[in-house]
Amino acid sequence: MNDIDLSPELYVEFSRGGGSDSGSIYHVTRHKAGGQVSARVARFFITDARIPAEGFFPHKRLDCFVVDKRLVPKPERLAGILFEALKKHGAIDEPAWLEWYVAKGLGGKPYGEVLDFD
């Protein structure tokens, strides 16, 4: 797992390997007492473009899914900052296709033992 600071308020936590890399972007709110709260604001995936070769050059794609539009009012700006940071750290390079989305979680439930509150 690797962490990259995007700004004083945003950082990336990501995993590499297996042909696709993925991670989350967190927004940090710091308290006067020195504590902090992190909220996930986006998820991203780096993959090889799986399209027919005709008419396209081989490239990577970076898909950025913003899940908190209140803390990320400009998803395209966050996606661009993320691309540049990942490029700087060798996680992606040009040529690449960058795409951003606004996503909303609609629910979820555990299957098997997922949560441990003991």
Coordinates of N, CA and C in Angstrom, one line a residue:
M1 N 0.9 -1.2 0.0 CA 0.0 0.0 0.0 C 0.9 1.2 0.0
N2 N 0.5 2.2 -0.8 CA 1.3 3.5 -0.9 C 0.4 4.6 -0.6
D3 N 0.9 5.6 0.0 CA 0.2 6.9 0.3 C 0.8 8.0 -0.4
I4 N 0.0 8.9 -1.0 CA 0.5 10.1 -1.7 C -0.3 11.3 -1.3
D5 N 0.3 12.3 -0.8 CA -0.4 13.6 -0.5 C -0.7 14.3 -1.8
L6 N -2.0 14.7 -2.0 CA -2.4 15.5 -3.1 C -2.4 17.0 -2.7
S7 N -2.7 17.3 -1.5 CA -2.7 18.6 -0.9 C -2.8 18.5 0.6
P8 N -2.8 19.6 1.3 CA -2.9 19.4 2.8 C -4.2 18.8 3.2
E9 N -5.2 18.8 2.4 CA -6.5 18.3 2.8 C -6.8 16.9 2.1
L10 N -6.0 16.5 1.1 CA -6.4 15.3 0.4 C -5.1 14.4 0.3
Y11 N -5.4 13.1 0.5 CA -4.3 12.1 0.3 C -4.9 10.8 -0.4
V12 N -4.0 10.1 -1.0 CA -4.3 8.9 -1.8 C -3.8 7.7 -1.0
E13 N -4.6 6.7 -1.0 CA -4.1 5.4 -0.5 C -4.4 4.4 -1.6
F14 N -3.3 3.7 -2.1 CA -3.6 2.8 -3.2 C -2.7 1.5 -3.2
S15 N -3.2 0.6 -3.9 CA -2.6 -0.8 -4.0 C -2.2 -1.0 -5.4
R16 N -1.1 -1.7 -5.6 CA -0.6 -2.0 -7.0 C -0.5 -3.5 -7.1
G17 N -0.7 -3.9 -8.4 CA -0.5 -5.3 -8.7 C -1.6 -6.0 -9.4
G18 N -1.2 -7.1 -10.1 CA -2.2 -7.9 -10.7 C -2.8 -7.4 -12.0
G19 N -2.2 -6.4 -12.6 CA -2.7 -5.9 -13.9 C -3.7 -4.7 -13.7
S20 N -4.1 -4.5 -12.5 CA -4.9 -3.3 -12.2 C -4.6 -2.7 -10.9
D21 N -4.4 -1.4 -10.8 CA -4.1 -0.7 -9.6 C -5.4 0.0 -9.2
S22 N -5.6 0.2 -7.9 CA -6.8 0.9 -7.4 C -6.5 1.6 -6.1
G23 N -7.4 2.5 -5.7 CA -7.2 3.2 -4.5 C -8.3 4.1 -4.1
S24 N -8.1 4.8 -3.0 CA -9.1 5.8 -2.6 C -8.5 7.1 -2.3
I25 N -9.3 8.1 -2.4 CA -8.8 9.5 -2.1 C -9.6 9.9 -0.8
Y26 N -8.9 10.4 0.1 CA -9.5 10.9 1.4 C -9.3 12.4 1.6
H27 N -10.4 13.0 2.2 CA -10.3 14.4 2.6 C -10.1 14.3 4.1
V28 N -9.1 15.2 4.6 CA -8.8 15.2 6.0 C -9.3 16.5 6.6
T29 N -10.0 16.4 7.7 CA -10.4 17.5 8.5 C -9.6 17.4 9.8
R30 N -8.9 18.5 10.1 CA -8.1 18.5 11.4 C -8.8 19.3 12.5
H31 N -8.6 18.8 13.7 CA -9.2 19.5 14.8 C -8.2 20.3 15.6
K32 N -8.6 21.3 16.3 CA -7.7 22.1 17.1 C -6.9 21.3 18.1
A33 N -7.4 20.2 18.6 CA -6.7 19.4 19.6 C -5.6 18.5 19.0
G34 N -5.5 18.6 17.6 CA -4.5 17.8 17.0 C -5.0 16.5 16.3
G35 N -6.2 16.2 16.6 CA -6.8 15.0 15.9 C -7.3 15.3 14.5
Q36 N -7.7 14.2 13.8 CA -8.2 14.4 12.5 C -9.2 13.3 12.1
V37 N -10.0 13.7 11.2 CA -11.0 12.8 10.6 C -10.8 12.7 9.1
S38 N -10.8 11.4 8.6 CA -10.6 11.2 7.2 C -11.9 10.7 6.6
A39 N -12.3 11.3 5.5 CA -13.5 10.8 4.8 C -13.2 10.5 3.4
R40 N -13.6 9.3 2.9 CA -13.3 8.9 1.6 C -14.2 9.7 0.6
V41 N -13.6 10.4 -0.4 CA -14.3 11.2 -1.3 C -14.3 10.7 -2.7
A42 N -13.4 9.7 -3.0 CA -13.3 9.2 -4.3 C -12.6 7.8 -4.3
R43 N -12.9 7.0 -5.4 CA -12.1 5.8 -5.6 C -11.6 5.9 -7.0
F44 N -10.5 5.2 -7.3 CA -10.0 5.2 -8.7 C -9.4 3.8 -9.0
F45 N -9.3 3.6 -10.4 CA -8.8 2.4 -10.9 C -7.9 2.7 -12.1
I46 N -6.8 2.0 -12.2 CA -5.9 2.1 -13.3 C -5.9 0.8 -14.0
T47 N -6.2 0.8 -15.3 CA -6.3 -0.5 -16.0 C -5.6 -0.3 -17.4
D48 N -5.3 -1.4 -18.0 CA -5.0 -1.4 -19.4 C -6.3 -1.3 -20.2
A49 N -6.2 -0.4 -21.2 CA -7.4 -0.3 -22.1 C -7.6 -1.6 -22.9
R50 N -8.8 -2.2 -22.7 CA -9.1 -3.5 -23.4 C -10.0 -3.2 -24.6
I51 N -9.4 -2.7 -25.6 CA -10.1 -2.4 -26.9 C -9.4 -3.0 -28.0
P52 N -10.0 -3.2 -29.2 CA -9.3 -3.6 -30.4 C -8.2 -2.6 -30.7
A53 N -7.1 -3.1 -31.2 CA -5.9 -2.3 -31.5 C -6.1 -1.3 -32.6
E54 N -7.0 -1.7 -33.6 CA -7.2 -0.8 -34.7 C -7.7 0.6 -34.4
G55 N -7.0 1.6 -34.7 CA -7.4 3.0 -34.4 C -7.1 3.5 -33.1
F56 N -6.4 2.7 -32.2 CA -6.0 3.1 -30.9 C -4.6 2.7 -30.6
F57 N -3.9 3.5 -29.9 CA -2.5 3.2 -29.5 C -2.7 2.5 -28.1
P58 N -1.8 1.6 -27.8 CA -1.8 1.0 -26.4 C -1.7 2.1 -25.4
H59 N -2.6 2.0 -24.4 CA -2.6 3.0 -23.3 C -3.2 2.5 -22.1
K60 N -3.0 3.2 -21.0 CA -3.6 2.9 -19.7 C -4.9 3.8 -19.6
R61 N -5.8 3.5 -18.7 CA -6.9 4.4 -18.4 C -7.0 4.5 -16.9
L62 N -7.3 5.7 -16.5 CA -7.5 6.1 -15.1 C -9.0 6.5 -15.0
D63 N -9.7 5.8 -14.2 CA -11.1 6.1 -13.9 C -11.3 6.6 -12.5
C64 N -11.8 7.8 -12.3 CA -11.9 8.4 -11.0 C -13.4 8.6 -10.6
F65 N -13.9 7.9 -9.6 CA -15.3 8.0 -9.2 C -15.4 8.8 -7.9
V66 N -15.9 10.0 -8.0 CA -16.1 10.9 -6.9 C -17.4 10.5 -6.2
V67 N -17.3 10.3 -4.9 CA -18.5 9.9 -4.1 C -19.0 10.9 -3.1
D68 N -18.3 12.0 -3.0 CA -18.7 13.1 -2.1 C -18.5 14.4 -2.8
K69 N -19.6 14.8 -3.6 CA -19.5 16.1 -4.4 C -19.5 17.3 -3.5
R70 N -19.9 17.2 -2.2 CA -19.8 18.3 -1.3 C -18.4 18.7 -1.0
L71 N -17.5 17.7 -0.8 CA -16.1 18.0 -0.5 C -15.3 18.1 -1.8
V72 N -15.8 17.6 -2.9 CA -15.1 17.6 -4.2 C -16.1 18.2 -5.2
P73 N -16.2 19.6 -5.2 CA -17.2 20.2 -6.2 C -16.8 20.1 -7.6
K74 N -15.5 19.9 -7.9 CA -15.0 19.9 -9.3 C -14.3 18.5 -9.5
P75 N -15.0 17.5 -9.9 CA -14.4 16.1 -10.1 C -13.3 16.1 -11.1
E76 N -13.5 16.9 -12.2 CA -12.5 17.0 -13.2 C -11.1 17.5 -12.7
R77 N -11.2 18.4 -11.8 CA -9.9 19.0 -11.2 C -9.2 18.0 -10.4
L78 N -10.0 17.3 -9.5 CA -9.4 16.2 -8.7 C -8.8 15.1 -9.5
A79 N -9.5 14.7 -10.6 CA -9.0 13.7 -11.5 C -7.7 14.1 -12.1
G80 N -7.6 15.3 -12.5 CA -6.3 15.8 -13.1 C -5.2 15.9 -12.1
I81 N -5.5 16.3 -10.9 CA -4.4 16.3 -9.8 C -4.0 14.9 -9.5
L82 N -5.0 14.0 -9.4 CA -4.7 12.6 -9.2 C -3.7 12.0 -10.3
F83 N -4.1 12.3 -11.5 CA -3.3 11.8 -12.6 C -1.8 12.3 -12.5
E84 N -1.7 13.6 -12.3 CA -0.3 14.1 -12.2 C 0.5 13.5 -11.0
A85 N -0.2 13.3 -9.9 CA 0.5 12.7 -8.7 C 0.9 11.3 -9.0
L86 N 0.0 10.5 -9.6 CA 0.3 9.1 -9.9 C 1.4 9.0 -10.9
K87 N 1.4 9.9 -11.9 CA 2.4 10.0 -12.9 C 3.8 10.3 -12.3
K88 N 3.8 11.2 -11.4 CA 5.0 11.6 -10.6 C 5.6 10.5 -9.9
H89 N 4.7 9.6 -9.3 CA 5.2 8.4 -8.5 C 5.3 7.2 -9.3
G90 N 5.2 7.3 -10.7 CA 5.4 6.1 -11.5 C 4.3 5.1 -11.6
A91 N 3.1 5.5 -11.1 CA 2.0 4.5 -11.2 C 1.3 4.5 -12.5
I92 N 1.4 5.6 -13.3 CA 0.8 5.7 -14.6 C 1.7 6.6 -15.5
D93 N 1.6 6.5 -16.7 CA 2.3 7.4 -17.6 C 1.5 7.6 -18.9
E94 N 1.9 8.5 -19.7 CA 1.2 8.8 -21.0 C 1.7 7.7 -22.0
P95 N 0.9 7.4 -22.9 CA -0.5 7.8 -23.2 C -1.5 7.2 -22.2
A96 N -2.5 8.0 -21.8 CA -3.5 7.5 -20.9 C -4.8 8.2 -21.2
W97 N -5.9 7.5 -20.9 CA -7.2 8.1 -20.9 C -7.7 8.3 -19.5
L98 N -8.0 9.6 -19.2 CA -8.5 10.0 -17.9 C -10.0 10.2 -18.0
E99 N -10.8 9.6 -17.1 CA -12.2 9.8 -17.1 C -12.7 9.9 -15.6
W100 N -13.6 10.9 -15.4 CA -14.1 11.1 -14.1 C -15.6 10.9 -14.0
Y101 N -16.1 10.5 -12.9 CA -17.5 10.2 -12.7 C -18.0 10.8 -11.3
V102 N -19.2 11.0 -11.2 CA -19.8 11.3 -9.9 C -20.7 10.0 -9.6
A103 N -20.4 9.3 -8.5 CA -21.1 8.1 -8.2 C -21.8 8.3 -6.8
K104 N -22.9 7.5 -6.6 CA -23.6 7.6 -5.4 C -23.8 6.1 -4.9
G105 N -23.4 5.8 -3.7 CA -23.6 4.5 -3.1 C -25.1 4.4 -2.8
L106 N -25.7 3.3 -3.2 CA -27.2 3.1 -3.0 C -27.5 2.1 -1.9
G107 N -26.4 1.5 -1.3 CA -26.7 0.6 -0.2 C -25.6 -0.5 -0.3
G108 N -25.7 -1.4 0.7 CA -24.8 -2.5 0.7 C -25.1 -3.4 1.9
K109 N -24.6 -4.6 1.9 CA -24.8 -5.5 3.0 C -23.7 -6.5 3.1
P110 N -23.3 -7.0 4.3 CA -22.3 -8.0 4.4 C -22.7 -9.4 4.0
Y111 N -21.8 -10.1 3.4 CA -22.0 -11.6 3.2 C -21.0 -12.3 4.0
G112 N -21.4 -13.0 5.0 CA -20.4 -13.7 5.9 C -20.0 -12.7 6.9
E113 N -18.9 -13.1 7.7 CA -18.4 -12.3 8.8 C -17.6 -11.2 8.3
V114 N -18.1 -10.0 8.3 CA -17.4 -8.8 7.7 C -17.0 -7.9 8.9
L115 N -17.9 -7.6 9.7 CA -17.7 -6.6 10.8 C -17.4 -7.3 12.1
D116 N -16.5 -6.6 12.9 CA -16.1 -7.2 14.2 C -16.2 -6.0 15.2
F117 N -17.2 -6.0 16.0 CA -17.4 -4.9 17.0 C -17.0 -5.4 18.4
D118 N -16.4 -6.6 18.6 CA -16.0 -7.1 19.9 C -14.8 -6.4 20.4

